[in-house]
Amino acid sequence: MRILKSSEVGRGEIERALAKKPFDEIQLPQKIRDFNKKIFGADLTASEIVRKIVSDVRKFGDAAIIDYTKKFDGVEIRAEDFLVSEEEFSAAETQADSKVVDSLKRAAENIRSYHAEQLPKSWITFRGENSVLGQSIIPLERVGVYVPGGTAAYPSSVLMNVIPAKVAGVGEIIMCVPAKGGKINPYVLVAAKLAGADKIFKIGGAQAVAAMAFGTETIPRVNKITGPGNIFVTLAKKEVFGHCDIDMLAGPSEIFIVADEFANPIFAAADMLSQAEHDPLACSIVVTTDEELAEKISAEVQTQLEKLPRREIAAASIENNGLIIVAENLNEAINFANISAPEHLELLVSAPLNLLPKIKNAGAVFLGAYSPEPLGDYFAGPNHVLPTGGTAKFYSVLNVETFLKRTSLISYTRDDLLKSAADIVRLAEAEGLDAHATAIVIRDKG
């Protein structure tokens, strides 16, 4: 892990170090490239692989899903077994530790309560004598939630995606989860029941995204797909966008920590590793105003790393994407944070609220030493599906409005329309759209 001094390397190098690569430029590890070459007969890019999978699912439906599930996951499955059965739900409830289930219930209540505050309202207002303008808030009819299930299980992602959709009033919520060895983690199924998912399908990867986007003989077509996943899932969402909506292109996890001289290096190191253990591509950055603290954090990362069960993954992440920057002052540190536009931004400083007005780009902001990122991941209530890869400059956190549409309402009386007719006709003619003008003028004669 590198330590850079902003006073020595210059702003340009810092900005390059903070830059995020586009999803389709991320290099796949050689092991994955070799595996894909065996399947496709050529060393294809991730984008090429995804286009092939999406095209096959669109053409061949369930048959393509069965084929790719066998090739990628080593699982033979029939179309009639895609859907999780009631027996499987019952088995999951039996296998699940009751204390973990109780924690999931408390987390679900926090998430539900928080997102209920986000519900917008339909409204109307009167214009002129009896004319009406307004806005109708309409929930989506059917959404698809993707939940990862590769190297770890994510019941928290189930809660974070399904509960806001339920609060929004979505008609039907389906969920796709890769089934490791043909089975889904019991806590994922318990979380799905708690959150209110309607149907869960045991399929994953780009093929699951394509199935939800276009529909198959077994999987219904959805209006929107939400939820995080690996590079193939993310690129599949990008590929199907337009045929349905998506929440965002969620890439590898990120944490950016701003630390002053009073920050605890043990806390900072632990928080860096909390993201590094996700994925070798995950990014952990600290910007501090104290050079001695930077050295302590770096040493503490190595100490804590040795104790991690997912040490190999975390070590690769820290080696390739870990960075500590020594800034001149807190203003410079915050400026670097805004350039990075991180998924998670922690302010490990003595007065975090003083810095908050200066934050322009972040998925979520964690204020103070006792608001670590995992608090938001699991329990506090705000959503943990956040913009990554610098997209916090223009994307928002997943929320209730993700699952809603806004429809404009317009109702003018004849008198009010005719009062506005001259303006409308003038504007239509200025654009050369005479039929638009006629549609107004003709009502003066009717």
mmCIF file of N, CA and C in Angstrom, residues 9 48 82 131 147 230 236 257 280 329 338 390 404:
data_model
loop_
_atom_site.group_PDB
_atom_site.id
_atom_site.type_symbol
_atom_site.label_atom_id
_atom_site.label_comp_id
_atom_site.label_asym_id
_atom_site.label_seq_id
_atom_site.Cartn_x
_atom_site.Cartn_y
_atom_site.Cartn_z
ATOM 1 N N VAL A 9 4.096 15.076 -4.280
ATOM 2 C CA VAL A 9 3.777 14.443 -5.565
ATOM 3 C C VAL A 9 2.929 15.318 -6.478
ATOM 4 N N GLU A 48 -17.737 -8.541 -24.040
ATOM 5 C CA GLU A 48 -18.078 -9.483 -25.107
ATOM 6 C C GLU A 48 -18.784 -10.723 -24.542
ATOM 7 N N PHE A 82 -36.236 -23.728 -10.906
ATOM 8 C CA PHE A 82 -35.686 -22.377 -10.732
ATOM 9 C C PHE A 82 -36.257 -21.717 -9.477
ATOM 10 N N SER A 131 -58.986 24.998 -13.749
ATOM 11 C CA SER A 131 -57.994 24.119 -14.349
ATOM 12 C C SER A 131 -57.113 23.516 -13.261
ATOM 13 N N VAL A 147 -29.306 -10.454 -6.044
ATOM 14 C CA VAL A 147 -28.557 -10.574 -4.793
ATOM 15 C C VAL A 147 -27.340 -11.459 -5.049
ATOM 16 N N ASN A 230 -21.127 -8.791 -9.400
ATOM 17 C CA ASN A 230 -19.753 -8.710 -9.908
ATOM 18 C C ASN A 230 -19.713 -7.968 -11.243
ATOM 19 N N ALA A 236 -23.995 -6.648 -17.473
ATOM 20 C CA ALA A 236 -25.282 -7.132 -17.981
ATOM 21 C C ALA A 236 -26.371 -6.094 -17.747
ATOM 22 N N ILE A 257 -11.594 7.512 3.762
ATOM 23 C CA ILE A 257 -11.575 7.963 5.151
ATOM 24 C C ILE A 257 -10.770 9.258 5.267
ATOM 25 N N PRO A 280 -10.985 -8.345 -4.513
ATOM 26 C CA PRO A 280 -9.647 -7.846 -4.834
ATOM 27 C C PRO A 280 -9.662 -6.492 -5.537
ATOM 28 N N ASN A 329 -3.996 19.979 4.779
ATOM 29 C CA ASN A 329 -4.988 20.378 5.767
ATOM 30 C C ASN A 329 -6.304 19.661 5.462
ATOM 31 N N ASN A 338 -14.054 14.835 -2.601
ATOM 32 C CA ASN A 338 -15.013 15.236 -3.632
ATOM 33 C C ASN A 338 -14.552 14.823 -5.023
ATOM 34 N N GLY A 390 -16.963 6.648 -8.774
ATOM 35 C CA GLY A 390 -17.052 8.083 -9.041
ATOM 36 C C GLY A 390 -18.429 8.555 -9.451
ATOM 37 N N LEU A 404 -40.476 4.194 -7.941
ATOM 38 C CA LEU A 404 -41.667 4.983 -8.249
ATOM 39 C C LEU A 404 -41.521 5.713 -9.569
#
